[in-house]
mmCIF file of C-alpha atoms and ligand atoms in Angstrom:
data_model
loop_
_atom_site.group_PDB
_atom_site.id
_atom_site.type_symbol
_atom_site.label_atom_id
_atom_site.label_comp_id
_atom_site.label_asym_id
_atom_site.label_seq_id
_atom_site.Cartn_x
_atom_site.Cartn_y
_atom_site.Cartn_z
ATOM 1 C CA MET W 1 14.411 -102.167 82.011
ATOM 2 C CA LYS W 2 12.864 -100.222 79.138
ATOM 3 C CA THR W 3 9.227 -100.819 78.259
ATOM 4 C CA ILE W 4 8.513 -100.773 74.513
ATOM 5 C CA THR W 5 5.210 -101.368 72.743
ATOM 6 C CA LEU W 6 5.231 -104.403 70.438
ATOM 7 C CA ILE W 7 2.544 -104.739 67.759
ATOM 8 C CA PRO W 8 2.945 -108.294 66.403
ATOM 9 C CA GLY W 9 0.495 -107.525 63.575
ATOM 10 C CA ASP W 10 -1.029 -110.251 61.423
ATOM 11 C CA GLY W 11 -0.065 -112.374 58.384
ATOM 12 C CA ILE W 12 3.652 -113.109 58.828
ATOM 13 C CA GLY W 13 3.812 -110.465 61.589
ATOM 14 C CA PRO W 14 3.647 -112.803 64.610
ATOM 15 C CA GLU W 15 6.275 -115.177 63.130
ATOM 16 C CA ILE W 16 8.838 -112.457 62.412
ATOM 17 C CA SER W 17 8.087 -110.658 65.717
ATOM 18 C CA ASP W 18 8.797 -113.862 67.601
ATOM 19 C CA ALA W 19 12.122 -114.297 65.773
ATOM 20 C CA VAL W 20 13.180 -110.689 66.340
ATOM 21 C CA THR W 21 12.298 -110.496 70.054
ATOM 22 C CA LYS W 22 14.192 -113.771 70.647
ATOM 23 C CA ILE W 23 17.283 -112.423 68.829
ATOM 24 C CA ILE W 24 17.164 -109.175 70.824
ATOM 25 C CA GLU W 25 16.858 -111.135 74.065
ATOM 26 C CA ALA W 26 19.755 -113.402 73.078
ATOM 27 C CA ALA W 27 21.859 -110.277 72.396
ATOM 28 C CA GLY W 28 21.395 -109.380 76.054
ATOM 29 C CA VAL W 29 19.077 -106.379 75.653
ATOM 30 C CA LYS W 30 16.462 -106.377 78.379
ATOM 31 C CA ILE W 31 13.149 -105.042 77.101
ATOM 32 C CA ASN W 32 9.768 -105.304 78.724
ATOM 33 C CA TRP W 33 7.486 -105.734 75.676
ATOM 34 C CA ASP W 34 4.052 -104.199 76.092
ATOM 35 C CA ILE W 35 2.286 -106.419 73.547
ATOM 36 C CA GLN W 36 -0.636 -104.739 71.762
ATOM 37 C CA SER W 37 -2.622 -106.539 69.099
ATOM 38 C CA ALA W 38 -4.204 -104.626 66.214
ATOM 39 C CA GLY W 39 -5.787 -105.481 62.867
ATOM 40 C CA ALA W 40 -8.624 -107.535 61.421
ATOM 41 C CA ASP W 41 -8.878 -110.096 64.272
ATOM 42 C CA VAL W 42 -9.002 -107.290 66.809
ATOM 43 C CA ALA W 43 -11.712 -105.501 64.815
ATOM 44 C CA GLU W 44 -13.917 -108.579 65.163
ATOM 45 C CA LYS W 45 -13.488 -108.677 68.932
ATOM 46 C CA GLU W 46 -13.163 -105.001 69.863
ATOM 47 C CA GLY W 47 -15.118 -103.299 67.080
ATOM 48 C CA THR W 48 -12.096 -101.424 65.740
ATOM 49 C CA PRO W 49 -8.796 -102.619 64.243
ATOM 50 C CA LEU W 50 -6.914 -99.926 66.171
ATOM 51 C CA PRO W 51 -8.271 -99.677 69.736
ATOM 52 C CA ASP W 52 -7.294 -96.685 71.907
ATOM 53 C CA ARG W 53 -5.232 -99.002 74.141
ATOM 54 C CA VAL W 54 -2.674 -99.365 71.291
ATOM 55 C CA ILE W 55 -2.306 -95.599 70.853
ATOM 56 C CA ASP W 56 -2.228 -95.066 74.639
ATOM 57 C CA SER W 57 0.513 -97.665 75.036
ATOM 58 C CA ILE W 58 2.719 -95.986 72.404
ATOM 59 C CA LYS W 59 2.035 -92.540 73.860
ATOM 60 C CA LYS W 60 3.128 -93.834 77.263
ATOM 61 C CA ASN W 61 6.189 -95.813 76.113
ATOM 62 C CA LYS W 62 7.162 -93.355 73.320
ATOM 63 C CA ILE W 63 8.662 -96.204 71.267
ATOM 64 C CA ALA W 64 7.081 -99.110 69.412
ATOM 65 C CA LEU W 65 8.235 -101.971 67.244
ATOM 66 C CA LYS W 66 5.548 -102.866 64.755
ATOM 67 C CA ALA W 67 5.122 -105.847 62.439
ATOM 68 C CA PRO W 68 2.811 -105.454 59.423
ATOM 69 C CA VAL W 69 -0.969 -105.302 59.615
ATOM 70 C CA THR W 70 -3.220 -106.283 56.683
ATOM 71 C CA THR W 71 -5.402 -103.606 55.100
ATOM 72 C CA PRO W 72 -8.352 -104.967 53.129
ATOM 73 C CA ILE W 73 -8.391 -103.621 49.565
ATOM 74 C CA GLY W 74 -11.496 -101.679 48.514
ATOM 75 C CA LYS W 75 -14.125 -102.217 51.201
ATOM 76 C CA GLY W 76 -13.497 -102.624 54.930
ATOM 77 C CA PHE W 77 -11.724 -100.589 57.602
ATOM 78 C CA ARG W 78 -9.235 -97.849 56.948
ATOM 79 C CA SER W 79 -5.545 -98.792 57.117
ATOM 80 C CA VAL W 80 -4.331 -99.302 60.693
ATOM 81 C CA ASN W 81 -0.924 -98.142 59.524
ATOM 82 C CA VAL W 82 -2.208 -94.866 58.139
ATOM 83 C CA ALA W 83 -4.407 -94.286 61.211
ATOM 84 C CA LEU W 84 -1.524 -94.983 63.596
ATOM 85 C CA ARG W 85 0.830 -92.610 61.794
ATOM 86 C CA LYS W 86 -1.834 -89.944 61.749
ATOM 87 C CA SER W 87 -3.030 -90.216 65.325
ATOM 88 C CA LEU W 88 0.530 -90.138 66.722
ATOM 89 C CA ASP W 89 1.594 -87.511 64.185
ATOM 90 C CA LEU W 90 4.481 -89.704 63.026
ATOM 91 C CA TYR W 91 5.172 -87.305 60.228
ATOM 92 C CA ALA W 92 8.510 -88.602 58.969
ATOM 93 C CA CYS W 93 8.827 -92.016 57.414
ATOM 94 C CA LEU W 94 12.476 -92.920 57.168
ATOM 95 C CA ARG W 95 13.457 -95.757 54.842
ATOM 96 C CA PRO W 96 17.177 -96.282 54.362
ATOM 97 C CA ALA W 97 18.263 -98.360 51.354
ATOM 98 C CA LYS W 98 21.879 -99.426 51.687
ATOM 99 C CA ASN W 99 23.532 -102.576 50.379
ATOM 100 C CA ILE W 100 23.541 -105.290 53.024
ATOM 101 C CA PRO W 101 26.707 -107.388 53.372
ATOM 102 C CA GLY W 102 26.103 -110.845 51.904
ATOM 103 C CA ILE W 103 23.118 -109.893 49.764
ATOM 104 C CA LYS W 104 24.065 -109.776 46.113
ATOM 105 C CA THR W 105 22.109 -107.325 43.986
ATOM 106 C CA ARG W 106 22.567 -105.621 40.612
ATOM 107 C CA PHE W 107 24.326 -102.689 42.285
ATOM 108 C CA ASP W 108 26.915 -102.641 45.049
ATOM 109 C CA ASN W 109 26.867 -98.889 45.575
ATOM 110 C CA VAL W 110 23.372 -98.219 46.921
ATOM 111 C CA ASP W 111 23.323 -95.930 49.935
ATOM 112 C CA LEU W 112 20.324 -93.653 49.990
ATOM 113 C CA ILE W 113 17.650 -92.528 52.381
ATOM 114 C CA VAL W 114 13.988 -92.136 51.489
ATOM 115 C CA VAL W 115 12.258 -89.522 53.656
ATOM 116 C CA ARG W 116 8.527 -89.834 53.033
ATOM 117 C CA GLU W 117 5.913 -87.403 54.312
ATOM 118 C CA ASN W 118 3.576 -89.554 56.338
ATOM 119 C CA THR W 119 0.443 -87.585 57.211
ATOM 120 C CA GLU W 120 -1.226 -86.154 54.117
ATOM 121 C CA ASP W 121 -1.380 -86.380 50.304
ATOM 122 C CA LEU W 122 -3.823 -89.015 48.975
ATOM 123 C CA TYR W 123 -3.483 -90.845 52.309
ATOM 124 C CA ALA W 124 -5.724 -88.235 53.934
ATOM 125 C CA GLY W 125 -8.430 -90.719 52.878
ATOM 126 C CA ILE W 126 -10.808 -88.085 51.502
ATOM 127 C CA GLU W 127 -12.669 -89.956 48.801
ATOM 128 C CA ARG W 128 -16.166 -89.851 47.432
ATOM 129 C CA GLN W 129 -18.263 -91.805 45.043
ATOM 130 C CA ILE W 130 -19.882 -89.278 42.748
ATOM 131 C CA ASP W 131 -22.001 -91.816 40.927
ATOM 132 C CA GLU W 132 -21.553 -95.473 40.155
ATOM 133 C CA ASN W 133 -19.147 -94.678 37.330
ATOM 134 C CA LYS W 134 -17.170 -91.932 38.984
ATOM 135 C CA ALA W 135 -15.099 -91.651 42.167
ATOM 136 C CA GLU W 136 -12.624 -89.051 43.334
ATOM 137 C CA SER W 137 -9.785 -88.848 45.863
ATOM 138 C CA ILE W 138 -8.498 -85.573 47.170
ATOM 139 C CA LYS W 139 -4.769 -84.976 47.388
ATOM 140 C CA ILE W 140 -3.939 -82.697 50.307
ATOM 141 C CA ILE W 141 -0.588 -80.926 50.441
ATOM 142 C CA THR W 142 0.042 -78.203 53.017
ATOM 143 C CA ARG W 143 2.950 -75.803 53.372
ATOM 144 C CA GLU W 144 3.262 -76.693 57.049
ATOM 145 C CA ALA W 145 3.629 -80.463 56.518
ATOM 146 C CA SER W 146 5.855 -79.979 53.474
ATOM 147 C CA GLU W 147 8.219 -77.635 55.320
ATOM 148 C CA ARG W 148 8.268 -79.964 58.300
ATOM 149 C CA ILE W 149 9.293 -82.991 56.217
ATOM 150 C CA ALA W 150 11.832 -80.991 54.203
ATOM 151 C CA ASP W 151 13.312 -79.723 57.447
ATOM 152 C CA TYR W 152 13.512 -83.294 58.738
ATOM 153 C CA ALA W 153 15.316 -84.392 55.559
ATOM 154 C CA PHE W 154 17.881 -81.570 55.697
ATOM 155 C CA ASP W 155 18.426 -81.985 59.422
ATOM 156 C CA TYR W 156 18.921 -85.729 58.864
ATOM 157 C CA ALA W 157 21.436 -84.934 56.109
ATOM 158 C CA VAL W 158 23.428 -82.647 58.397
ATOM 159 C CA LYS W 159 23.409 -85.035 61.366
ATOM 160 C CA ASN W 160 24.311 -88.068 59.266
ATOM 161 C CA ASN W 161 27.008 -86.535 57.134
ATOM 162 C CA ARG W 162 24.997 -86.629 53.927
ATOM 163 C CA LYS W 163 25.724 -84.254 51.075
ATOM 164 C CA LYS W 164 22.573 -83.809 49.004
ATOM 165 C CA VAL W 165 18.786 -83.635 49.348
ATOM 166 C CA THR W 166 16.587 -84.238 46.288
ATOM 167 C CA ALA W 167 12.938 -83.167 46.407
ATOM 168 C CA VAL W 168 10.684 -85.426 44.344
ATOM 169 C CA SER W 169 7.407 -84.355 42.761
ATOM 170 C CA LYS W 170 5.114 -84.437 39.767
ATOM 171 C CA ALA W 171 4.814 -80.670 39.771
ATOM 172 C CA ASN W 172 4.569 -80.535 35.982
ATOM 173 C CA ILE W 173 1.101 -82.104 36.334
ATOM 174 C CA CYS W 174 0.026 -81.408 39.939
ATOM 175 C CA LYS W 175 1.064 -77.796 39.601
ATOM 176 C CA LEU W 176 -0.632 -76.493 42.727
ATOM 177 C CA SER W 177 -0.192 -79.352 45.206
ATOM 178 C CA ASP W 178 3.257 -80.629 44.221
ATOM 179 C CA GLY W 179 4.174 -77.063 43.311
ATOM 180 C CA LEU W 180 3.549 -76.125 46.943
ATOM 181 C CA PHE W 181 5.629 -79.088 48.127
ATOM 182 C CA LEU W 182 8.582 -77.865 46.046
ATOM 183 C CA GLU W 183 8.119 -74.258 47.137
ATOM 184 C CA ALA W 184 8.316 -75.400 50.765
ATOM 185 C CA ALA W 185 11.383 -77.583 50.080
ATOM 186 C CA ARG W 186 13.166 -74.660 48.357
ATOM 187 C CA ALA W 187 12.479 -72.359 51.301
ATOM 188 C CA VAL W 188 13.886 -74.919 53.741
ATOM 189 C CA ALA W 189 16.911 -75.623 51.493
ATOM 190 C CA LYS W 190 17.981 -71.976 51.902
ATOM 191 C CA LYS W 191 18.508 -72.611 55.625
ATOM 192 C CA TYR W 192 20.994 -75.407 54.874
ATOM 193 C CA PRO W 193 23.564 -73.936 52.450
ATOM 194 C CA GLN W 194 26.037 -76.695 53.315
ATOM 195 C CA ILE W 195 23.716 -79.315 51.754
ATOM 196 C CA GLU W 196 23.294 -79.483 47.972
ATOM 197 C CA TYR W 197 19.656 -79.296 46.883
ATOM 198 C CA ASN W 198 18.015 -80.388 43.650
ATOM 199 C CA GLU W 199 14.649 -81.511 42.307
ATOM 200 C CA ILE W 200 13.444 -84.342 40.103
ATOM 201 C CA LEU W 201 10.130 -85.590 38.685
ATOM 202 C CA VAL W 202 9.089 -88.917 40.174
ATOM 203 C CA ASP W 203 8.890 -90.817 36.863
ATOM 204 C CA ASN W 204 12.388 -89.735 35.864
ATOM 205 C CA LEU W 205 13.607 -90.620 39.383
ATOM 206 C CA CYS W 206 12.324 -94.200 38.992
ATOM 207 C CA MET W 207 14.134 -94.609 35.695
ATOM 208 C CA GLN W 208 17.378 -93.144 37.052
ATOM 209 C CA LEU W 209 17.230 -95.217 40.244
ATOM 210 C CA VAL W 210 17.218 -98.486 38.331
ATOM 211 C CA ILE W 211 20.094 -97.345 36.102
ATOM 212 C CA ASN W 212 22.367 -95.595 38.579
ATOM 213 C CA PRO W 213 21.155 -95.423 42.196
ATOM 214 C CA SER W 214 24.475 -94.005 43.422
ATOM 215 C CA LYS W 215 23.463 -90.624 41.963
ATOM 216 C CA PHE W 216 21.097 -90.131 44.903
ATOM 217 C CA ASP W 217 21.647 -89.427 48.568
ATOM 218 C CA VAL W 218 18.622 -88.200 50.604
ATOM 219 C CA LEU W 219 15.255 -88.182 48.799
ATOM 220 C CA VAL W 220 12.323 -86.234 50.238
ATOM 221 C CA LEU W 221 8.884 -87.088 48.870
ATOM 222 C CA PRO W 222 5.177 -86.550 49.442
ATOM 223 C CA ASN W 223 3.396 -89.594 50.873
ATOM 224 C CA LEU W 224 2.311 -91.550 47.778
ATOM 225 C CA TYR W 225 5.536 -91.181 45.782
ATOM 226 C CA GLY W 226 7.454 -92.034 48.955
ATOM 227 C CA ASP W 227 5.455 -95.217 49.393
ATOM 228 C CA ILE W 228 6.071 -96.390 45.839
ATOM 229 C CA VAL W 229 9.683 -95.254 45.513
ATOM 230 C CA SER W 230 10.645 -96.908 48.813
ATOM 231 C CA ASP W 231 9.436 -100.272 47.489
ATOM 232 C CA LEU W 232 11.586 -99.642 44.414
ATOM 233 C CA THR W 233 14.633 -98.794 46.544
ATOM 234 C CA SER W 234 13.947 -101.926 48.652
ATOM 235 C CA GLY W 235 14.275 -103.882 45.408
ATOM 236 C CA LEU W 236 17.711 -102.335 44.834
ATOM 237 C CA ILE W 237 19.080 -103.845 48.060
ATOM 238 C CA GLY W 238 17.544 -107.311 47.954
ATOM 239 C CA GLY W 239 13.791 -106.909 48.247
ATOM 240 C CA LEU W 240 11.097 -106.317 50.782
ATOM 241 C CA GLY W 241 12.377 -109.062 53.081
ATOM 242 C CA VAL W 242 15.362 -106.908 54.034
ATOM 243 C CA ALA W 243 14.071 -103.302 53.876
ATOM 244 C CA GLN W 244 13.951 -101.468 57.200
ATOM 245 C CA GLY W 245 11.969 -98.399 58.213
ATOM 246 C CA ALA W 246 10.805 -96.045 60.935
ATOM 247 C CA ASN W 247 7.973 -93.576 61.462
ATOM 248 C CA ILE W 248 9.134 -90.680 63.556
ATOM 249 C CA GLY W 249 7.196 -87.907 65.233
ATOM 250 C CA LYS W 250 7.978 -85.195 67.753
ATOM 251 C CA ASP W 251 7.040 -87.367 70.749
ATOM 252 C CA CYS W 252 6.947 -90.988 69.568
ATOM 253 C CA ALA W 253 8.656 -93.303 67.105
ATOM 254 C CA VAL W 254 7.338 -96.524 65.580
ATOM 255 C CA PHE W 255 9.856 -98.813 63.898
ATOM 256 C CA GLU W 256 8.525 -101.116 61.189
ATOM 257 C CA PRO W 257 9.678 -102.827 58.009
ATOM 258 C CA VAL W 258 8.682 -101.550 54.571
ATOM 259 C CA HIS W 259 6.925 -104.799 53.668
ATOM 260 C CA GLY W 260 3.345 -105.843 54.352
ATOM 261 C CA SER W 261 1.799 -108.888 55.988
ATOM 262 C CA ALA W 262 2.636 -111.239 53.069
ATOM 263 C CA PRO W 263 -0.574 -113.295 53.289
ATOM 264 C CA ASP W 264 0.788 -115.613 50.561
ATOM 265 C CA ILE W 265 3.379 -117.091 52.972
ATOM 266 C CA LYS W 266 1.552 -116.564 56.265
ATOM 267 C CA GLY W 267 1.909 -119.308 58.904
ATOM 268 C CA GLN W 268 4.406 -121.293 56.831
ATOM 269 C CA ASN W 269 7.588 -120.447 58.747
ATOM 270 C CA LYS W 270 9.048 -119.058 55.501
ATOM 271 C CA ALA W 271 9.156 -115.318 56.111
ATOM 272 C CA ASN W 272 12.428 -113.449 56.284
ATOM 273 C CA PRO W 273 12.643 -111.565 59.607
ATOM 274 C CA THR W 274 15.586 -109.396 58.416
ATOM 275 C CA ALA W 275 13.530 -106.292 57.617
ATOM 276 C CA LEU W 276 11.912 -106.272 61.051
ATOM 277 C CA LEU W 277 15.252 -107.120 62.683
ATOM 278 C CA LEU W 278 17.005 -104.198 60.968
ATOM 279 C CA SER W 279 14.077 -101.939 61.911
ATOM 280 C CA ALA W 280 14.561 -103.137 65.499
ATOM 281 C CA CYS W 281 18.273 -102.260 65.193
ATOM 282 C CA MET W 282 17.263 -98.736 64.112
ATOM 283 C CA MET W 283 15.132 -98.693 67.261
ATOM 284 C CA LEU W 284 18.032 -99.880 69.433
ATOM 285 C CA ASP W 285 20.238 -97.133 67.957
ATOM 286 C CA TYR W 286 17.468 -94.626 68.672
ATOM 287 C CA ILE W 287 17.270 -95.632 72.354
ATOM 288 C CA GLY W 288 21.045 -95.560 72.744
ATOM 289 C CA GLU W 289 21.678 -99.338 72.579
ATOM 290 C CA LYS W 290 24.166 -98.893 69.740
ATOM 291 C CA ASP W 291 26.548 -101.696 70.799
ATOM 292 C CA SER W 292 23.771 -104.277 70.960
ATOM 293 C CA SER W 293 22.419 -103.073 67.634
ATOM 294 C CA GLN W 294 25.853 -103.500 66.037
ATOM 295 C CA LYS W 295 26.259 -106.920 67.639
ATOM 296 C CA ILE W 296 22.974 -108.096 66.115
ATOM 297 C CA LYS W 297 23.829 -106.628 62.696
ATOM 298 C CA ASN W 298 27.266 -108.325 62.751
ATOM 299 C CA ALA W 299 25.625 -111.696 63.467
ATOM 300 C CA LEU W 300 23.035 -111.123 60.726
ATOM 301 C CA TYR W 301 25.670 -110.096 58.166
ATOM 302 C CA LYS W 302 27.761 -113.161 59.032
ATOM 303 C CA VAL W 303 24.819 -115.473 58.375
ATOM 304 C CA LEU W 304 24.003 -113.680 55.121
ATOM 305 C CA GLU W 305 27.640 -113.720 53.953
ATOM 306 C CA GLU W 306 28.045 -117.424 54.754
ATOM 307 C CA GLY W 307 24.970 -117.967 52.598
ATOM 308 C CA LYS W 308 24.208 -121.425 54.018
ATOM 309 C CA THR W 309 21.128 -120.576 56.058
ATOM 310 C CA LEU W 310 19.007 -118.217 53.988
ATOM 311 C CA THR W 311 15.255 -117.824 53.703
ATOM 312 C CA LEU W 312 13.438 -118.538 50.429
ATOM 313 C CA ASP W 313 13.240 -114.913 49.287
ATOM 314 C CA LEU W 314 17.053 -114.789 49.391
ATOM 315 C CA GLY W 315 17.403 -117.963 47.352
ATOM 316 C CA GLY W 316 17.848 -120.338 50.307
ATOM 317 C CA SER W 317 15.660 -122.998 51.875
ATOM 318 C CA ALA W 318 15.895 -122.171 55.591
ATOM 319 C CA SER W 319 12.800 -121.558 57.666
ATOM 320 C CA THR W 320 12.248 -118.401 59.700
ATOM 321 C CA THR W 321 13.178 -120.246 62.889
ATOM 322 C CA GLU W 322 16.336 -121.857 61.398
ATOM 323 C CA PHE W 323 17.466 -118.431 60.174
ATOM 324 C CA ARG W 324 16.704 -116.949 63.617
ATOM 325 C CA ASP W 325 18.690 -119.661 65.402
ATOM 326 C CA GLU W 326 21.665 -119.209 63.076
ATOM 327 C CA ILE W 327 21.752 -115.486 63.902
ATOM 328 C CA ILE W 328 21.529 -116.258 67.618
ATOM 329 C CA LYS W 329 24.422 -118.762 67.247
ATOM 330 C CA ASN W 330 26.559 -116.018 65.687
ATOM 331 C CA LEU W 331 25.934 -113.378 68.362
ATOM 332 C CA GLN W 332 29.224 -112.566 70.077
HETATM 333 P P1 LIG D 1 3.685 -107.499 50.988
HETATM 334 O O1 LIG D 1 4.857 -106.647 51.313
HETATM 335 O O2 LIG D 1 2.969 -108.103 52.122
HETATM 336 O O3 LIG D 1 4.159 -108.696 50.031
HETATM 337 C C1 LIG D 1 4.698 -108.501 48.724
HETATM 338 C C2 LIG D 1 5.524 -109.733 48.335
HETATM 339 O O4 LIG D 1 6.744 -109.757 49.093
HETATM 340 C C3 LIG D 1 4.817 -111.066 48.644
HETATM 341 O O5 LIG D 1 5.130 -111.990 47.650
HETATM 342 C C4 LIG D 1 5.426 -111.489 49.961
HETATM 343 O O6 LIG D 1 5.430 -112.899 50.165
HETATM 344 C C5 LIG D 1 6.845 -110.937 49.868
HETATM 345 N N1 LIG D 1 7.341 -110.582 51.202
HETATM 346 C C6 LIG D 1 6.990 -109.497 51.937
HETATM 347 N N2 LIG D 1 7.620 -109.504 53.110
HETATM 348 C C7 LIG D 1 8.393 -110.620 53.129
HETATM 349 C C8 LIG D 1 9.260 -111.185 54.091
HETATM 350 N N3 LIG D 1 9.495 -110.599 55.275
HETATM 351 N N4 LIG D 1 9.869 -112.350 53.799
HETATM 352 C C9 LIG D 1 9.680 -112.955 52.614
HETATM 353 N N5 LIG D 1 8.857 -112.458 51.648
HETATM 354 C C10 LIG D 1 8.218 -111.320 51.910
HETATM 355 O O7 LIG D 1 2.728 -106.622 50.092
HETATM 356 P P2 LIG D 1 1.214 -106.848 49.680
HETATM 357 O O8 LIG D 1 0.989 -108.263 49.315
HETATM 358 O O9 LIG D 1 0.959 -105.777 48.707
HETATM 359 O O10 LIG D 1 0.378 -106.495 50.973
HETATM 360 C C11 LIG D 1 -0.185 -107.450 51.872
HETATM 361 C C12 LIG D 1 -0.918 -106.730 52.970
HETATM 362 O O11 LIG D 1 -0.006 -106.000 53.789
HETATM 363 C C13 LIG D 1 -1.948 -105.697 52.467
HETATM 364 O O12 LIG D 1 -3.096 -105.817 53.262
HETATM 365 C C14 LIG D 1 -1.276 -104.371 52.714
HETATM 366 O O13 LIG D 1 -2.193 -103.342 52.914
HETATM 367 C C15 LIG D 1 -0.499 -104.667 53.968
HETATM 368 N N6 LIG D 1 0.652 -103.767 54.159
HETATM 369 C C16 LIG D 1 0.926 -103.420 55.432
HETATM 370 C C17 LIG D 1 2.026 -102.625 55.706
HETATM 371 C C18 LIG D 1 2.305 -102.284 57.120
HETATM 372 O O14 LIG D 1 1.717 -102.862 58.034
HETATM 373 N N7 LIG D 1 3.198 -101.357 57.375
HETATM 374 C C19 LIG D 1 2.896 -102.116 54.630
HETATM 375 C C20 LIG D 1 2.536 -102.610 53.327
HETATM 376 C C21 LIG D 1 1.446 -103.393 53.115
#
């Protein structure tokens, strides 16, 4: 039996984690979950929101499934999510946005992959208050990290039969930092002549994505643009409740949805577990459990296509647990 770290998170995290682990179990996949709490409650008890035991568990098991963890805005501890990605060097954030059977959206031809650099940019957390009326944040872009993420994007394109990689920047304004990102992407592109390469400014990308998303295939972006654009692409396929993701490094991988801890619906049995479930399916594919992953996706798609048992965010009135049970009923 495989041991996998499970971070149930906070907010809606524990509710959707419970639904997802029960669906995986019902699909017949035997996983020994090494449950590791993290976040604000943990900080109160253990003095830090991300104790070493969480990192050690992932280092040992190599794979984790993670539900969202709240990050206080402004004051308070640094994001657990950012710290986790950094300390495990999970440099590639992979966020596929593909239409999901049964979920009606404005477009029925969305099939793109957001590859977000996960370790630097403004997320390096280097900020200072100069005086009470002035603060600054430093944006770090290195050739090494930029080449590494570009290489990941091109390699992904080759392995997954994709045709084009688009590097996204604001190099007209951030001439040095984003300029370096593009320089690195161009150098890597030369190694992959079979993949088409082009570049776009992030503001233009946003406009084009909401008009014609089928123009894009694999997008590679520095951290901040990747964060924002992947919420936009989640919107193209039905919203945050259904958007899957993974953070991948050389040694470990942490699978987690795009969305956050949704404090507005916490503890109300209303959250949609689809995004975490699809992230878990990415994880099952990653560990070679492709048949079980497909079985779960088929059951999910059936429930979504029937449209009778949907959570609130998808226009239905079903609770998280009713939605979970309907998926379990459809597992074959
Ligand atoms: P959010 O993604 O938690 O929520 C945005 C909106 O989408 C809310 O209206 C929420 O109810 C809805 N929503 C999100 N997930 C849903 C789901 N599964 N089912 C139904 N509705 C859902 O974003 P927000 O409010 O900006 O962030 C809340 C907290 O989460 C913050 O502390 C933020 O830092 C943290 N966060 C954590 C992430 C992580 O752990 N990877 C990622 C993003 C945010």
